[in-house]
């Protein structure tokens, strides 16, 4: 019971530190001295509060403290210590606390690794990050606390879902969350750079590291999930177009596209609109996946919760972030003069742009196949399932031209191709 109390009040203190960080970020626009002293200190303090809360939950699981409702629902006394710890994030409440922990960790890393960036850019990025973090703090404390009490205290717990008791699935969620949450830095950074007019080659070089890291973690997380599904669920393949598989695939498609656009921006200072929109879309799609999974409206083996209040909260929070992003994009984004120049038809830029549109088509197919059954159910109360045949018919015919352009792209030169380059193609 003591560890649960420590965990809960650490969350409260973490929320208070977030509110202080918002205040300090706003104040730092007038006095930059705050950035290197108080903002960094409170960011570290915020991370430590969330870390304390997370460790408290681990202790509750290890000690089989069944006065904690989350422990009671996801563990029992005879469970191996490995699966007791894995049970911490094998449920709705614990997984959200893990998400929050990674959020605060990445925010701290961003501050420590960007000392050479403009001060106002760092401040604004932290401000946008704190808006996201505060949203998660309130969501966890109000609707999804992993520290709720049970009385009288049960003698034994219910245990972790048997299909989740797997070594791969124990590490799959943390790695996947590193990819998801890494996109929050990309989102906040893009908004800050847009407001300040800093979408430059230097910014592209800086943010490319975060895009690549997020892409690597998300790719690894998806691969681990596919391997687990292959031998645990018996689907007969590594990918079955399950709705929650699709939810992780959509931000991966956007991240892949963004990674290529960042390279173009870094080289030629064009495609700025693409970069901003994709940076926003990556995180909003990750948040959309959170909404679909946590609300329980998806019929999937991966879903954790079925609570309308949670779904409504995330939906409101998601639309607020999207609305803020749209306002910033339309009011602050100004295209560079170089973007008005037309592309030479046989250039690396053109190949990347064509591949971008292919990726957006694939994204649209996956998005429609995932959300269409939901809208149909709401409008007509008719339940349908969109399976592999739908995706195969719409995606496979476009794979060949997509792969052709993907193979040609590296052979082309920037800006335009010369005669020697054309001979190489032939």
PDB file of N, CA and C in Angstrom, residues 226-304:
ATOM      1  N   UNK A 226       5.008  -8.620 -34.954  1.00  0.00           N
ATOM      2  CA  UNK A 226       4.659  -9.546 -36.033  1.00  0.00           C
ATOM      3  C   UNK A 226       5.150 -10.955 -35.734  1.00  0.00           C
ATOM      4  N   UNK A 227       6.372 -11.055 -35.212  1.00  0.00           N
ATOM      5  CA  UNK A 227       6.917 -12.374 -34.851  1.00  0.00           C
ATOM      6  C   UNK A 227       6.065 -13.012 -33.762  1.00  0.00           C
ATOM      7  N   UNK A 228       5.687 -12.207 -32.761  1.00  0.00           N
ATOM      8  CA  UNK A 228       4.839 -12.720 -31.678  1.00  0.00           C
ATOM      9  C   UNK A 228       3.501 -13.214 -32.223  1.00  0.00           C
ATOM     10  N   UNK A 229       2.878 -12.424 -33.087  1.00  0.00           N
ATOM     11  CA  UNK A 229       1.575 -12.805 -33.641  1.00  0.00           C
ATOM     12  C   UNK A 229       1.677 -14.079 -34.472  1.00  0.00           C
ATOM     13  N   UNK A 230       2.838 -14.287 -35.121  1.00  0.00           N
ATOM     14  CA  UNK A 230       3.012 -15.453 -35.986  1.00  0.00           C
ATOM     15  C   UNK A 230       2.911 -16.755 -35.203  1.00  0.00           C
ATOM     16  N   UNK A 231       3.638 -16.840 -34.086  1.00  0.00           N
ATOM     17  CA  UNK A 231       3.640 -18.124 -33.374  1.00  0.00           C
ATOM     18  C   UNK A 231       2.664 -18.173 -32.203  1.00  0.00           C
ATOM     19  N   UNK A 232       2.179 -17.017 -31.738  1.00  0.00           N
ATOM     20  CA  UNK A 232       1.281 -17.024 -30.587  1.00  0.00           C
ATOM     21  C   UNK A 232      -0.183 -17.094 -31.004  1.00  0.00           C
ATOM     22  N   UNK A 233      -0.534 -16.339 -32.059  1.00  0.00           N
ATOM     23  CA  UNK A 233      -1.939 -16.267 -32.472  1.00  0.00           C
ATOM     24  C   UNK A 233      -2.282 -17.251 -33.577  1.00  0.00           C
ATOM     25  N   UNK A 234      -1.256 -17.803 -34.235  1.00  0.00           N
ATOM     26  CA  UNK A 234      -1.508 -18.811 -35.255  1.00  0.00           C
ATOM     27  C   UNK A 234      -2.233 -18.273 -36.468  1.00  0.00           C
ATOM     28  N   UNK A 235      -1.865 -17.051 -36.895  1.00  0.00           N
ATOM     29  CA  UNK A 235      -2.532 -16.455 -38.055  1.00  0.00           C
ATOM     30  C   UNK A 235      -2.000 -17.016 -39.373  1.00  0.00           C
ATOM     31  N   UNK A 236      -0.893 -17.745 -39.322  1.00  0.00           N
ATOM     32  CA  UNK A 236      -0.335 -18.305 -40.543  1.00  0.00           C
ATOM     33  C   UNK A 236       0.510 -17.317 -41.321  1.00  0.00           C
ATOM     34  N   UNK A 237       0.885 -16.230 -40.726  1.00  0.00           N
ATOM     35  CA  UNK A 237       1.720 -15.223 -41.383  1.00  0.00           C
ATOM     36  C   UNK A 237       2.178 -14.188 -40.380  1.00  0.00           C
ATOM     37  N   UNK A 238       3.068 -13.305 -40.848  1.00  0.00           N
ATOM     38  CA  UNK A 238       3.611 -12.289 -39.950  1.00  0.00           C
ATOM     39  C   UNK A 238       2.749 -11.027 -39.909  1.00  0.00           C
ATOM     40  N   UNK A 239       1.808 -10.913 -40.850  1.00  0.00           N
ATOM     41  CA  UNK A 239       0.964  -9.707 -40.878  1.00  0.00           C
ATOM     42  C   UNK A 239      -0.441 -10.113 -41.314  1.00  0.00           C
ATOM     43  N   UNK A 240      -1.423  -9.680 -40.531  1.00  0.00           N
ATOM     44  CA  UNK A 240      -2.790 -10.099 -40.820  1.00  0.00           C
ATOM     45  C   UNK A 240      -3.728  -8.902 -40.979  1.00  0.00           C
ATOM     46  N   UNK A 241      -3.167  -7.679 -41.051  1.00  0.00           N
ATOM     47  CA  UNK A 241      -3.973  -6.458 -41.173  1.00  0.00           C
ATOM     48  C   UNK A 241      -4.970  -6.327 -40.035  1.00  0.00           C
ATOM     49  N   UNK A 242      -4.561  -6.784 -38.858  1.00  0.00           N
ATOM     50  CA  UNK A 242      -5.355  -6.553 -37.653  1.00  0.00           C
ATOM     51  C   UNK A 242      -5.432  -5.044 -37.406  1.00  0.00           C
ATOM     52  N   UNK A 243      -6.577  -4.512 -36.933  1.00  0.00           N
ATOM     53  CA  UNK A 243      -6.713  -3.054 -36.757  1.00  0.00           C
ATOM     54  C   UNK A 243      -5.599  -2.407 -35.950  1.00  0.00           C
ATOM     55  N   UNK A 244      -5.137  -3.061 -34.887  1.00  0.00           N
ATOM     56  CA  UNK A 244      -4.093  -2.438 -34.075  1.00  0.00           C
ATOM     57  C   UNK A 244      -2.722  -2.592 -34.730  1.00  0.00           C
ATOM     58  N   UNK A 245      -2.543  -3.595 -35.563  1.00  0.00           N
ATOM     59  CA  UNK A 245      -1.342  -3.642 -36.402  1.00  0.00           C
ATOM     60  C   UNK A 245      -1.337  -2.440 -37.338  1.00  0.00           C
ATOM     61  N   UNK A 246      -2.500  -2.161 -37.918  1.00  0.00           N
ATOM     62  CA  UNK A 246      -2.626  -1.016 -38.826  1.00  0.00           C
ATOM     63  C   UNK A 246      -2.332   0.300 -38.116  1.00  0.00           C
ATOM     64  N   UNK A 247      -2.758   0.387 -36.864  1.00  0.00           N
ATOM     65  CA  UNK A 247      -2.559   1.611 -36.086  1.00  0.00           C
ATOM     66  C   UNK A 247      -1.070   1.920 -35.923  1.00  0.00           C
ATOM     67  N   UNK A 248      -0.238   0.901 -35.806  1.00  0.00           N
ATOM     68  CA  UNK A 248       1.208   1.132 -35.715  1.00  0.00           C
ATOM     69  C   UNK A 248       1.837   1.319 -37.090  1.00  0.00           C
ATOM     70  N   UNK A 249       1.216   0.741 -38.119  1.00  0.00           N
ATOM     71  CA  UNK A 249       1.755   0.868 -39.477  1.00  0.00           C
ATOM     72  C   UNK A 249       1.584   2.286 -40.019  1.00  0.00           C
ATOM     73  N   UNK A 250       0.473   2.943 -39.689  1.00  0.00           N
ATOM     74  CA  UNK A 250       0.203   4.276 -40.249  1.00  0.00           C
ATOM     75  C   UNK A 250       1.266   5.305 -39.870  1.00  0.00           C
ATOM     76  N   UNK A 251       1.622   5.466 -38.584  1.00  0.00           N
ATOM     77  CA  UNK A 251       2.716   6.408 -38.290  1.00  0.00           C
ATOM     78  C   UNK A 251       4.049   5.968 -38.874  1.00  0.00           C
ATOM     79  N   UNK A 252       4.243   4.655 -39.059  1.00  0.00           N
ATOM     80  CA  UNK A 252       5.483   4.182 -39.683  1.00  0.00           C
ATOM     81  C   UNK A 252       5.564   4.642 -41.134  1.00  0.00           C
ATOM     82  N   UNK A 253       4.452   4.561 -41.860  1.00  0.00           N
ATOM     83  CA  UNK A 253       4.425   5.035 -43.250  1.00  0.00           C
ATOM     84  C   UNK A 253       4.746   6.524 -43.324  1.00  0.00           C
ATOM     85  N   UNK A 254       4.173   7.294 -42.400  1.00  0.00           N
ATOM     86  CA  UNK A 254       4.415   8.739 -42.392  1.00  0.00           C
ATOM     87  C   UNK A 254       5.860   9.034 -42.003  1.00  0.00           C
ATOM     88  N   UNK A 255       6.380   8.328 -41.009  1.00  0.00           N
ATOM     89  CA  UNK A 255       7.778   8.528 -40.596  1.00  0.00           C
ATOM     90  C   UNK A 255       8.746   8.209 -41.733  1.00  0.00           C
ATOM     91  N   UNK A 256       8.455   7.153 -42.483  1.00  0.00           N
ATOM     92  CA  UNK A 256       9.307   6.788 -43.616  1.00  0.00           C
ATOM     93  C   UNK A 256       9.309   7.892 -44.663  1.00  0.00           C
ATOM     94  N   UNK A 257       8.126   8.419 -44.953  1.00  0.00           N
ATOM     95  CA  UNK A 257       8.014   9.529 -45.905  1.00  0.00           C
ATOM     96  C   UNK A 257       8.731  10.766 -45.380  1.00  0.00           C
ATOM     97  N   UNK A 258       8.553  11.054 -44.106  1.00  0.00           N
ATOM     98  CA  UNK A 258       9.187  12.220 -43.490  1.00  0.00           C
ATOM     99  C   UNK A 258      10.710  12.119 -43.546  1.00  0.00           C
ATOM    100  N   UNK A 259      11.229  10.929 -43.343  1.00  0.00           N
ATOM    101  CA  UNK A 259      12.682  10.734 -43.355  1.00  0.00           C
ATOM    102  C   UNK A 259      13.267  11.130 -44.710  1.00  0.00           C
ATOM    103  N   UNK A 260      12.562  10.783 -45.788  1.00  0.00           N
ATOM    104  CA  UNK A 260      13.030  11.154 -47.128  1.00  0.00           C
ATOM    105  C   UNK A 260      12.874  12.652 -47.380  1.00  0.00           C
ATOM    106  N   UNK A 261      11.767  13.227 -46.905  1.00  0.00           N
ATOM    107  CA  UNK A 261      11.549  14.666 -47.096  1.00  0.00           C
ATOM    108  C   UNK A 261      12.577  15.492 -46.326  1.00  0.00           C
ATOM    109  N   UNK A 262      12.950  15.014 -45.149  1.00  0.00           N
ATOM    110  CA  UNK A 262      13.962  15.715 -44.349  1.00  0.00           C
ATOM    111  C   UNK A 262      15.290  15.766 -45.104  1.00  0.00           C
ATOM    112  N   UNK A 263      15.621  14.687 -45.801  1.00  0.00           N
ATOM    113  CA  UNK A 263      16.858  14.659 -46.585  1.00  0.00           C
ATOM    114  C   UNK A 263      16.823  15.702 -47.693  1.00  0.00           C
ATOM    115  N   UNK A 264      15.662  15.842 -48.350  1.00  0.00           N
ATOM    116  CA  UNK A 264      15.510  16.850 -49.404  1.00  0.00           C
ATOM    117  C   UNK A 264      15.608  18.250 -48.809  1.00  0.00           C
ATOM    118  N   UNK A 265      14.953  18.457 -47.674  1.00  0.00           N
ATOM    119  CA  UNK A 265      14.998  19.761 -47.010  1.00  0.00           C
ATOM    120  C   UNK A 265      16.429  20.112 -46.608  1.00  0.00           C
ATOM    121  N   UNK A 266      17.143  19.150 -46.099  1.00  0.00           N
ATOM    122  CA  UNK A 266      18.522  19.379 -45.672  1.00  0.00           C
ATOM    123  C   UNK A 266      19.425  19.700 -46.864  1.00  0.00           C
ATOM    124  N   UNK A 267      19.108  19.112 -48.023  1.00  0.00           N
ATOM    125  CA  UNK A 267      19.954  19.295 -49.203  1.00  0.00           C
ATOM    126  C   UNK A 267      19.602  20.564 -49.974  1.00  0.00           C
ATOM    127  N   UNK A 268      18.288  20.830 -50.140  1.00  0.00           N
ATOM    128  CA  UNK A 268      17.889  21.898 -51.059  1.00  0.00           C
ATOM    129  C   UNK A 268      16.917  22.910 -50.476  1.00  0.00           C
ATOM    130  N   UNK A 269      16.512  22.765 -49.241  1.00  0.00           N
ATOM    131  CA  UNK A 269      15.597  23.691 -48.576  1.00  0.00           C
ATOM    132  C   UNK A 269      14.262  23.796 -49.316  1.00  0.00           C
ATOM    133  N   UNK A 270      13.734  22.650 -49.719  1.00  0.00           N
ATOM    134  CA  UNK A 270      12.405  22.591 -50.326  1.00  0.00           C
ATOM    135  C   UNK A 270      11.591  21.515 -49.612  1.00  0.00           C
ATOM    136  N   UNK A 271      10.325  21.380 -49.995  1.00  0.00           N
ATOM    137  CA  UNK A 271       9.379  20.446 -49.373  1.00  0.00           C
ATOM    138  C   UNK A 271       9.126  20.791 -47.905  1.00  0.00           C
ATOM    139  N   UNK A 272       9.205  22.077 -47.561  1.00  0.00           N
ATOM    140  CA  UNK A 272       8.979  22.466 -46.162  1.00  0.00           C
ATOM    141  C   UNK A 272       7.552  22.156 -45.719  1.00  0.00           C
ATOM    142  N   UNK A 273       6.581  22.379 -46.608  1.00  0.00           N
ATOM    143  CA  UNK A 273       5.185  22.085 -46.252  1.00  0.00           C
ATOM    144  C   UNK A 273       5.005  20.599 -45.982  1.00  0.00           C
ATOM    145  N   UNK A 274       5.622  19.773 -46.818  1.00  0.00           N
ATOM    146  CA  UNK A 274       5.567  18.326 -46.609  1.00  0.00           C
ATOM    147  C   UNK A 274       6.138  17.959 -45.242  1.00  0.00           C
ATOM    148  N   UNK A 275       7.288  18.532 -44.926  1.00  0.00           N
ATOM    149  CA  UNK A 275       7.966  18.192 -43.670  1.00  0.00           C
ATOM    150  C   UNK A 275       7.111  18.572 -42.469  1.00  0.00           C
ATOM    151  N   UNK A 276       6.532  19.768 -42.488  1.00  0.00           N
ATOM    152  CA  UNK A 276       5.711  20.220 -41.357  1.00  0.00           C
ATOM    153  C   UNK A 276       4.471  19.349 -41.207  1.00  0.00           C
ATOM    154  N   UNK A 277       3.772  19.120 -42.311  1.00  0.00           N
ATOM    155  CA  UNK A 277       2.534  18.331 -42.260  1.00  0.00           C
ATOM    156  C   UNK A 277       2.820  16.897 -41.819  1.00  0.00           C
ATOM    157  N   UNK A 278       3.889  16.309 -42.335  1.00  0.00           N
ATOM    158  CA  UNK A 278       4.239  14.938 -41.946  1.00  0.00           C
ATOM    159  C   UNK A 278       4.679  14.865 -40.488  1.00  0.00           C
ATOM    160  N   UNK A 279       5.388  15.889 -40.014  1.00  0.00           N
ATOM    161  CA  UNK A 279       5.803  15.920 -38.602  1.00  0.00           C
ATOM    162  C   UNK A 279       4.589  15.962 -37.685  1.00  0.00           C
ATOM    163  N   UNK A 280       3.596  16.740 -38.077  1.00  0.00           N
ATOM    164  CA  UNK A 280       2.354  16.822 -37.304  1.00  0.00           C
ATOM    165  C   UNK A 280       1.585  15.507 -37.391  1.00  0.00           C
ATOM    166  N   UNK A 281       1.523  14.949 -38.601  1.00  0.00           N
ATOM    167  CA  UNK A 281       0.721  13.740 -38.830  1.00  0.00           C
ATOM    168  C   UNK A 281       1.276  12.531 -38.094  1.00  0.00           C
ATOM    169  N   UNK A 282       2.593  12.441 -37.992  1.00  0.00           N
ATOM    170  CA  UNK A 282       3.203  11.288 -37.324  1.00  0.00           C
ATOM    171  C   UNK A 282       2.700  11.147 -35.897  1.00  0.00           C
ATOM    172  N   UNK A 283       2.745  12.248 -35.149  1.00  0.00           N
ATOM    173  CA  UNK A 283       2.319  12.162 -33.752  1.00  0.00           C
ATOM    174  C   UNK A 283       0.803  12.070 -33.628  1.00  0.00           C
ATOM    175  N   UNK A 284       0.065  12.797 -34.461  1.00  0.00           N
ATOM    176  CA  UNK A 284      -1.397  12.724 -34.360  1.00  0.00           C
ATOM    177  C   UNK A 284      -1.902  11.330 -34.723  1.00  0.00           C
ATOM    178  N   UNK A 285      -1.219  10.646 -35.639  1.00  0.00           N
ATOM    179  CA  UNK A 285      -1.595   9.264 -35.948  1.00  0.00           C
ATOM    180  C   UNK A 285      -1.256   8.335 -34.787  1.00  0.00           C
ATOM    181  N   UNK A 286      -0.147   8.604 -34.106  1.00  0.00           N
ATOM    182  CA  UNK A 286       0.183   7.824 -32.908  1.00  0.00           C
ATOM    183  C   UNK A 286      -0.872   8.040 -31.830  1.00  0.00           C
ATOM    184  N   UNK A 287      -1.311   9.291 -31.677  1.00  0.00           N
ATOM    185  CA  UNK A 287      -2.364   9.605 -30.714  1.00  0.00           C
ATOM    186  C   UNK A 287      -3.694   8.982 -31.132  1.00  0.00           C
ATOM    187  N   UNK A 288      -3.965   8.983 -32.441  1.00  0.00           N
ATOM    188  CA  UNK A 288      -5.199   8.356 -32.936  1.00  0.00           C
ATOM    189  C   UNK A 288      -5.205   6.870 -32.613  1.00  0.00           C
ATOM    190  N   UNK A 289      -4.038   6.244 -32.767  1.00  0.00           N
ATOM    191  CA  UNK A 289      -3.925   4.835 -32.407  1.00  0.00           C
ATOM    192  C   UNK A 289      -4.194   4.613 -30.936  1.00  0.00           C
ATOM    193  N   UNK A 290      -3.705   5.532 -30.109  1.00  0.00           N
ATOM    194  CA  UNK A 290      -3.979   5.449 -28.670  1.00  0.00           C
ATOM    195  C   UNK A 290      -5.470   5.543 -28.403  1.00  0.00           C
ATOM    196  N   UNK A 291      -6.138   6.465 -29.096  1.00  0.00           N
ATOM    197  CA  UNK A 291      -7.589   6.609 -28.935  1.00  0.00           C
ATOM    198  C   UNK A 291      -8.311   5.325 -29.340  1.00  0.00           C
ATOM    199  N   UNK A 292      -7.951   4.766 -30.494  1.00  0.00           N
ATOM    200  CA  UNK A 292      -8.652   3.582 -30.993  1.00  0.00           C
ATOM    201  C   UNK A 292      -8.440   2.377 -30.083  1.00  0.00           C
ATOM    202  N   UNK A 293      -7.214   2.241 -29.546  1.00  0.00           N
ATOM    203  CA  UNK A 293      -6.916   1.096 -28.682  1.00  0.00           C
ATOM    204  C   UNK A 293      -7.520   1.279 -27.300  1.00  0.00           C
ATOM    205  N   UNK A 294      -7.319   2.465 -26.708  1.00  0.00           N
ATOM    206  CA  UNK A 294      -7.739   2.685 -25.318  1.00  0.00           C
ATOM    207  C   UNK A 294      -9.244   2.815 -25.169  1.00  0.00           C
ATOM    208  N   UNK A 295      -9.932   3.259 -26.228  1.00  0.00           N
ATOM    209  CA  UNK A 295     -11.385   3.390 -26.129  1.00  0.00           C
ATOM    210  C   UNK A 295     -12.072   2.037 -26.221  1.00  0.00           C
ATOM    211  N   UNK A 296     -11.359   1.043 -26.800  1.00  0.00           N
ATOM    212  CA  UNK A 296     -11.938  -0.287 -26.921  1.00  0.00           C
ATOM    213  C   UNK A 296     -12.873  -0.449 -28.102  1.00  0.00           C
ATOM    214  N   UNK A 297     -12.919   0.569 -29.011  1.00  0.00           N
ATOM    215  CA  UNK A 297     -13.858   0.469 -30.126  1.00  0.00           C
ATOM    216  C   UNK A 297     -13.324  -0.435 -31.231  1.00  0.00           C
ATOM    217  N   UNK A 298     -12.025  -0.751 -31.185  1.00  0.00           N
ATOM    218  CA  UNK A 298     -11.476  -1.695 -32.142  1.00  0.00           C
ATOM    219  C   UNK A 298     -11.653  -3.113 -31.622  1.00  0.00           C
ATOM    220  N   UNK A 299     -12.044  -3.993 -32.506  1.00  0.00           N
ATOM    221  CA  UNK A 299     -12.167  -5.401 -32.147  1.00  0.00           C
ATOM    222  C   UNK A 299     -10.851  -6.085 -32.481  1.00  0.00           C
ATOM    223  N   UNK A 300      -9.964  -6.166 -31.490  1.00  0.00           N
ATOM    224  CA  UNK A 300      -8.620  -6.677 -31.731  1.00  0.00           C
ATOM    225  C   UNK A 300      -8.104  -7.386 -30.492  1.00  0.00           C
ATOM    226  N   UNK A 301      -7.188  -8.321 -30.717  1.00  0.00           N
ATOM    227  CA  UNK A 301      -6.571  -9.015 -29.582  1.00  0.00           C
ATOM    228  C   UNK A 301      -5.643  -8.096 -28.811  1.00  0.00           C
ATOM    229  N   UNK A 302      -5.323  -6.930 -29.388  1.00  0.00           N
ATOM    230  CA  UNK A 302      -4.365  -6.034 -28.760  1.00  0.00           C
ATOM    231  C   UNK A 302      -5.013  -5.017 -27.832  1.00  0.00           C
ATOM    232  N   UNK A 303      -6.326  -4.840 -27.906  1.00  0.00           N
ATOM    233  CA  UNK A 303      -6.959  -3.753 -27.166  1.00  0.00           C
ATOM    234  C   UNK A 303      -6.930  -4.030 -25.673  1.00  0.00           C
ATOM    235  N   UNK A 304      -6.785  -2.952 -24.885  1.00  0.00           N
ATOM    236  CA  UNK A 304      -6.664  -3.070 -23.436  1.00  0.00           C
ATOM    237  C   UNK A 304      -7.955  -2.697 -22.718  1.00  0.00           C
TER     238      UNK A 304
END
